[in-house]
Amino acid sequence: MDYQQILDTINDEMSYRDVTGKVASYIPELAKVDRRKFGMHVYCGDQQHFSFGDSEENFSIQSISKVFTLAMAMRLMGEDLWDRLDVEPSGDPFNSLTQLEYESGIPRNPFINAGALVISDILVDQLEDPKKELLEFVRKITGDDNIHYNETVAASEKSTGYRNIALVNYIKALGNIKCDVEPIVDFYFYQCSLAMSCSQLSKAFMIFANKGRILETDEKILKPKTVKRINALMQTCGFYDEAGEFSFQVGMPGKSGVGGGIVAIHPDNYSVAVWSPILNENGNSELGMKALERFTTLTGVSVF
Ligand SMILES: NC(=O)CC[C@H](N)C(=O)O
């Protein structure tokens, strides 16, 4: 399969001019990002990766970080994690509060904000220095020590983060948060501020396409069963109220973030990341969704 030729076709066919959405603005720092940015990277291995455009430029990975923190929480708690969280698509926006009321503070899944905040509670409770450990985890699976938090983005989100702070307070009132609210949201805003490129993200996500092992070193990071769970959740819940649409159009497990990034994996095959900051009404990258739809159409391969 000539992935480079397929990427070149997508790059020729598509442009930020073809989409009408807006860059995220509820986090003031994200509103400053250039809407013309567009890059894509396919990773099959050290000697086999393909790209176009702004694929080496760092952006705010936002909710994509929820996959990394879920992996860390599963390493700590195994299947006991599911006493605190459900595994159902929410069909609601990522930052919704409503289901919590009638579902007794058990978030629908780990990828909506409510679920990620419960995971944050677990990591803050069980790890000595969760920010340091998350950074080490991401650097290790990427094989790249040049990955950092963007503290300006974290502070910017904190300054307007009322909804997430409300979510933690509400879940705590319903009995499913153990720690104090402040360190939980602080960790959450930091994880969302991780700055990575498409090239780094596709490399990091290769462990989910390779049964939990780092491809280059064969080091085991996650159990195959954990990876199966995480991929199932990416497939069913990775795109909030657009998870069905992504499965329908693209047909791979994946995860998006309001920074405009999307990563998807084809088990035993490749990992692909795309970035365009213009979002559709569900908070997913408009051009990113289209590019991935073209990618699985042109390769003729999806997981189904
Ligand atoms: N969908 C997202 O990427 C949301 C992440 C963002 N930090 C928030 O909590 O609102």
Short mmCIF file of N, CA and C in Angstrom, two decimals, residues 154-260:
data_model
loop_
_atom_site.label_atom_id
_atom_site.label_comp_id
_atom_site.label_asym_id
_atom_site.label_seq_id
_atom_site.Cartn_x
_atom_site.Cartn_y
_atom_site.Cartn_z
N ALA A 154 -2.53 25.39 30.11
CA ALA A 154 -3.13 24.87 31.35
C ALA A 154 -3.69 26.02 32.19
N ALA A 155 -2.95 27.11 32.31
CA ALA A 155 -3.42 28.26 33.10
C ALA A 155 -4.63 28.92 32.44
N SER A 156 -4.61 28.96 31.11
CA SER A 156 -5.72 29.55 30.37
C SER A 156 -7.00 28.75 30.59
N GLU A 157 -6.89 27.43 30.55
CA GLU A 157 -8.08 26.60 30.77
C GLU A 157 -8.56 26.74 32.21
N LYS A 158 -7.62 26.83 33.13
CA LYS A 158 -7.99 26.96 34.55
C LYS A 158 -8.78 28.26 34.77
N SER A 159 -8.39 29.31 34.06
CA SER A 159 -9.02 30.62 34.26
C SER A 159 -10.49 30.63 33.82
N THR A 160 -10.87 29.68 32.95
CA THR A 160 -12.27 29.65 32.49
C THR A 160 -12.88 28.26 32.74
N GLY A 161 -12.28 27.49 33.63
CA GLY A 161 -12.64 26.07 33.76
C GLY A 161 -13.83 25.78 34.67
N TYR A 162 -14.77 26.70 34.75
CA TYR A 162 -15.88 26.56 35.72
C TYR A 162 -16.66 25.26 35.55
N ARG A 163 -16.84 24.88 34.33
CA ARG A 163 -17.67 23.69 34.07
C ARG A 163 -16.99 22.42 34.59
N ASN A 164 -15.71 22.29 34.33
CA ASN A 164 -14.99 21.11 34.83
C ASN A 164 -14.91 21.13 36.36
N ILE A 165 -14.74 22.32 36.92
CA ILE A 165 -14.68 22.44 38.38
C ILE A 165 -16.06 22.06 38.95
N ALA A 166 -17.11 22.50 38.27
CA ALA A 166 -18.47 22.14 38.69
C ALA A 166 -18.67 20.62 38.62
N LEU A 167 -18.17 20.02 37.55
CA LEU A 167 -18.32 18.56 37.38
C LEU A 167 -17.69 17.81 38.56
N VAL A 168 -16.46 18.21 38.93
CA VAL A 168 -15.80 17.49 40.04
C VAL A 168 -16.57 17.69 41.34
N ASN A 169 -17.01 18.93 41.59
CA ASN A 169 -17.80 19.18 42.80
C ASN A 169 -19.06 18.33 42.82
N TYR A 170 -19.69 18.24 41.67
CA TYR A 170 -20.97 17.51 41.59
C TYR A 170 -20.75 16.01 41.82
N ILE A 171 -19.71 15.47 41.17
CA ILE A 171 -19.43 14.03 41.34
C ILE A 171 -19.01 13.76 42.79
N LYS A 172 -18.29 14.71 43.37
CA LYS A 172 -17.89 14.54 44.77
C LYS A 172 -19.12 14.52 45.69
N ALA A 173 -20.06 15.40 45.39
CA ALA A 173 -21.31 15.43 46.18
C ALA A 173 -22.06 14.10 46.06
N LEU A 174 -21.89 13.44 44.89
CA LEU A 174 -22.58 12.16 44.66
C LEU A 174 -21.73 10.97 45.14
N GLY A 175 -20.56 11.25 45.72
CA GLY A 175 -19.78 10.21 46.40
C GLY A 175 -18.77 9.47 45.55
N ASN A 176 -18.47 9.96 44.32
CA ASN A 176 -17.54 9.21 43.47
C ASN A 176 -16.22 9.95 43.24
N ILE A 177 -15.88 10.87 44.13
CA ILE A 177 -14.57 11.55 44.09
C ILE A 177 -14.00 11.51 45.50
N LYS A 178 -12.72 11.11 45.58
CA LYS A 178 -12.10 10.93 46.89
C LYS A 178 -11.26 12.14 47.33
N CYS A 179 -10.47 12.67 46.40
CA CYS A 179 -9.50 13.73 46.75
C CYS A 179 -10.17 15.10 46.79
N ASP A 180 -9.37 16.14 47.13
CA ASP A 180 -9.86 17.51 47.06
C ASP A 180 -10.05 17.91 45.60
N VAL A 181 -10.92 18.87 45.38
CA VAL A 181 -11.25 19.27 44.01
C VAL A 181 -10.04 19.91 43.31
N GLU A 182 -9.32 20.78 44.00
CA GLU A 182 -8.25 21.58 43.37
C GLU A 182 -7.18 20.73 42.68
N PRO A 183 -6.55 19.78 43.40
CA PRO A 183 -5.51 18.98 42.71
C PRO A 183 -6.04 18.14 41.55
N ILE A 184 -7.31 17.76 41.63
CA ILE A 184 -7.88 16.96 40.53
C ILE A 184 -7.99 17.80 39.26
N VAL A 185 -8.57 18.99 39.39
CA VAL A 185 -8.72 19.81 38.17
C VAL A 185 -7.36 20.32 37.70
N ASP A 186 -6.47 20.60 38.64
CA ASP A 186 -5.13 21.04 38.25
C ASP A 186 -4.45 19.97 37.37
N PHE A 187 -4.49 18.72 37.82
CA PHE A 187 -3.90 17.64 37.02
C PHE A 187 -4.61 17.52 35.67
N TYR A 188 -5.94 17.61 35.69
CA TYR A 188 -6.71 17.49 34.45
C TYR A 188 -6.32 18.58 33.43
N PHE A 189 -6.22 19.83 33.91
CA PHE A 189 -5.86 20.91 32.98
C PHE A 189 -4.44 20.70 32.44
N TYR A 190 -3.56 20.15 33.27
CA TYR A 190 -2.21 19.86 32.79
C TYR A 190 -2.21 18.76 31.73
N GLN A 191 -2.94 17.68 32.00
CA GLN A 191 -2.93 16.58 31.02
C GLN A 191 -3.45 17.07 29.66
N CYS A 192 -4.49 17.93 29.71
CA CYS A 192 -5.07 18.45 28.45
C CYS A 192 -4.09 19.36 27.73
N SER A 193 -3.17 19.97 28.47
CA SER A 193 -2.25 20.95 27.86
C SER A 193 -1.03 20.28 27.20
N LEU A 194 -0.92 18.95 27.32
CA LEU A 194 0.23 18.27 26.68
C LEU A 194 0.34 18.72 25.22
N ALA A 195 1.55 19.10 24.84
CA ALA A 195 1.78 19.59 23.48
C ALA A 195 2.52 18.50 22.69
N MET A 196 1.89 18.03 21.63
CA MET A 196 2.51 16.98 20.81
C MET A 196 2.19 17.23 19.33
N SER A 197 2.99 16.63 18.48
CA SER A 197 2.76 16.74 17.03
C SER A 197 2.04 15.47 16.54
N CYS A 198 1.55 15.53 15.31
CA CYS A 198 0.95 14.32 14.70
C CYS A 198 1.96 13.19 14.67
N SER A 199 3.21 13.54 14.39
CA SER A 199 4.23 12.50 14.30
C SER A 199 4.42 11.83 15.67
N GLN A 200 4.49 12.63 16.73
CA GLN A 200 4.66 12.04 18.08
C GLN A 200 3.41 11.25 18.51
N LEU A 201 2.23 11.81 18.21
CA LEU A 201 1.00 11.13 18.64
C LEU A 201 0.83 9.78 17.95
N SER A 202 1.13 9.74 16.66
CA SER A 202 0.92 8.47 15.96
C SER A 202 1.91 7.42 16.50
N LYS A 203 3.10 7.88 16.85
CA LYS A 203 4.07 6.94 17.42
C LYS A 203 3.61 6.44 18.79
N ALA A 204 3.12 7.39 19.62
CA ALA A 204 2.65 7.02 20.97
C ALA A 204 1.52 6.00 20.91
N PHE A 205 0.59 6.20 19.96
CA PHE A 205 -0.59 5.34 19.90
C PHE A 205 -0.31 3.98 19.28
N MET A 206 0.91 3.80 18.80
CA MET A 206 1.25 2.50 18.23
C MET A 206 1.11 1.38 19.28
N ILE A 207 1.27 1.70 20.58
CA ILE A 207 1.10 0.61 21.56
C ILE A 207 -0.33 0.04 21.52
N PHE A 208 -1.30 0.88 21.12
CA PHE A 208 -2.68 0.38 21.05
C PHE A 208 -2.93 -0.43 19.77
N ALA A 209 -2.04 -0.26 18.79
CA ALA A 209 -2.14 -1.07 17.57
C ALA A 209 -1.24 -2.30 17.66
N ASN A 210 -0.44 -2.38 18.75
CA ASN A 210 0.56 -3.44 18.85
C ASN A 210 0.41 -4.21 20.17
N LYS A 211 -0.84 -4.43 20.58
CA LYS A 211 -1.17 -5.26 21.75
C LYS A 211 -0.45 -4.84 23.03
N GLY A 212 -0.16 -3.53 23.14
CA GLY A 212 0.40 -3.03 24.39
C GLY A 212 1.91 -2.98 24.46
N ARG A 213 2.58 -3.33 23.35
CA ARG A 213 4.05 -3.31 23.35
C ARG A 213 4.58 -2.16 22.49
N ILE A 214 5.71 -1.59 22.94
CA ILE A 214 6.39 -0.58 22.12
C ILE A 214 6.96 -1.31 20.91
N LEU A 215 6.62 -0.84 19.73
CA LEU A 215 6.99 -1.56 18.51
C LEU A 215 8.50 -1.74 18.37
N GLU A 216 9.25 -0.67 18.64
CA GLU A 216 10.70 -0.69 18.38
C GLU A 216 11.46 -1.57 19.35
N THR A 217 11.02 -1.58 20.62
CA THR A 217 11.81 -2.27 21.66
C THR A 217 11.15 -3.58 22.10
N ASP A 218 9.89 -3.77 21.72
CA ASP A 218 9.07 -4.91 22.14
C ASP A 218 8.80 -4.90 23.65
N GLU A 219 9.06 -3.78 24.30
CA GLU A 219 8.79 -3.69 25.74
C GLU A 219 7.27 -3.69 25.99
N LYS A 220 6.86 -4.50 26.98
CA LYS A 220 5.42 -4.61 27.27
C LYS A 220 5.02 -3.47 28.22
N ILE A 221 4.08 -2.66 27.79
CA ILE A 221 3.62 -1.52 28.60
C ILE A 221 2.25 -1.81 29.17
N LEU A 222 1.39 -2.43 28.37
CA LEU A 222 0.02 -2.74 28.80
C LEU A 222 -0.30 -4.20 28.45
N LYS A 223 -1.19 -4.79 29.26
CA LYS A 223 -1.62 -6.15 28.94
C LYS A 223 -2.48 -6.13 27.68
N PRO A 224 -2.42 -7.18 26.86
CA PRO A 224 -3.28 -7.21 25.66
C PRO A 224 -4.76 -7.00 26.02
N LYS A 225 -5.18 -7.52 27.16
CA LYS A 225 -6.59 -7.35 27.57
C LYS A 225 -6.92 -5.88 27.82
N THR A 226 -5.98 -5.16 28.43
CA THR A 226 -6.18 -3.73 28.68
C THR A 226 -6.32 -2.98 27.36
N VAL A 227 -5.47 -3.35 26.39
CA VAL A 227 -5.52 -2.68 25.09
C VAL A 227 -6.86 -2.96 24.39
N LYS A 228 -7.34 -4.19 24.53
CA LYS A 228 -8.64 -4.52 23.93
C LYS A 228 -9.74 -3.63 24.50
N ARG A 229 -9.70 -3.46 25.83
CA ARG A 229 -10.69 -2.61 26.50
C ARG A 229 -10.61 -1.17 26.00
N ILE A 230 -9.37 -0.66 25.94
CA ILE A 230 -9.18 0.75 25.56
C ILE A 230 -9.62 0.96 24.11
N ASN A 231 -9.26 0.02 23.23
CA ASN A 231 -9.67 0.17 21.83
C ASN A 231 -11.18 0.09 21.67
N ALA A 232 -11.82 -0.78 22.44
CA ALA A 232 -13.29 -0.87 22.38
C ALA A 232 -13.90 0.47 22.80
N LEU A 233 -13.33 1.07 23.84
CA LEU A 233 -13.86 2.35 24.30
C LEU A 233 -13.60 3.48 23.30
N MET A 234 -12.43 3.43 22.65
CA MET A 234 -12.17 4.46 21.62
C MET A 234 -13.18 4.31 20.48
N GLN A 235 -13.46 3.06 20.14
CA GLN A 235 -14.41 2.82 19.04
C GLN A 235 -15.81 3.34 19.38
N THR A 236 -16.25 3.08 20.61
CA THR A 236 -17.65 3.40 20.96
C THR A 236 -17.82 4.79 21.58
N CYS A 237 -16.76 5.34 22.17
CA CYS A 237 -16.92 6.59 22.94
C CYS A 237 -15.88 7.66 22.61
N GLY A 238 -15.03 7.44 21.62
CA GLY A 238 -13.89 8.34 21.40
C GLY A 238 -14.26 9.70 20.83
N PHE A 239 -15.51 9.84 20.35
CA PHE A 239 -15.88 11.10 19.67
C PHE A 239 -17.18 11.68 20.24
N TYR A 240 -17.42 11.40 21.53
CA TYR A 240 -18.58 11.96 22.23
C TYR A 240 -19.88 11.65 21.49
N ASP A 241 -20.67 12.70 21.20
CA ASP A 241 -21.94 12.45 20.54
C ASP A 241 -21.78 12.26 19.03
N GLU A 242 -20.53 12.09 18.59
CA GLU A 242 -20.30 11.80 17.17
C GLU A 242 -19.57 10.47 17.00
N ALA A 243 -19.58 9.65 18.06
CA ALA A 243 -18.85 8.37 18.01
C ALA A 243 -19.43 7.47 16.91
N GLY A 244 -20.74 7.48 16.76
CA GLY A 244 -21.37 6.67 15.73
C GLY A 244 -20.93 7.13 14.35
N GLU A 245 -20.93 8.43 14.15
CA GLU A 245 -20.56 9.01 12.86
C GLU A 245 -19.11 8.65 12.49
N PHE A 246 -18.21 8.71 13.46
CA PHE A 246 -16.81 8.39 13.19
C PHE A 246 -16.67 6.91 12.81
N SER A 247 -17.36 6.04 13.56
CA SER A 247 -17.33 4.61 13.23
C SER A 247 -17.88 4.38 11.83
N PHE A 248 -18.94 5.10 11.53
CA PHE A 248 -19.64 4.94 10.25
C PHE A 248 -18.78 5.42 9.09
N GLN A 249 -18.19 6.61 9.26
CA GLN A 249 -17.44 7.23 8.15
C GLN A 249 -16.01 6.73 8.05
N VAL A 250 -15.37 6.50 9.20
CA VAL A 250 -13.93 6.19 9.20
C VAL A 250 -13.68 4.71 9.51
N GLY A 251 -14.36 4.19 10.55
CA GLY A 251 -14.27 2.75 10.83
C GLY A 251 -13.01 2.31 11.52
N MET A 252 -12.58 3.09 12.53
CA MET A 252 -11.41 2.67 13.34
C MET A 252 -11.61 3.20 14.74
N PRO A 253 -10.97 2.56 15.75
CA PRO A 253 -10.96 3.17 17.08
C PRO A 253 -10.12 4.44 17.04
N GLY A 254 -10.58 5.49 17.70
CA GLY A 254 -9.82 6.74 17.67
C GLY A 254 -10.21 7.65 18.80
N LYS A 255 -9.51 8.78 18.88
CA LYS A 255 -9.82 9.75 19.93
C LYS A 255 -9.52 11.15 19.41
N SER A 256 -10.41 12.06 19.74
CA SER A 256 -10.25 13.45 19.30
C SER A 256 -10.00 14.37 20.49
N GLY A 257 -9.61 15.61 20.19
CA GLY A 257 -9.48 16.64 21.23
C GLY A 257 -9.86 18.00 20.65
N VAL A 258 -10.25 18.94 21.53
CA VAL A 258 -10.69 20.25 21.01
C VAL A 258 -9.52 21.11 20.51
N GLY A 259 -8.30 20.61 20.63
CA GLY A 259 -7.17 21.28 19.98
C GLY A 259 -7.18 21.01 18.47
N GLY A 260 -8.06 20.10 18.03
CA GLY A 260 -8.17 19.81 16.60
C GLY A 260 -7.43 18.56 16.16
#
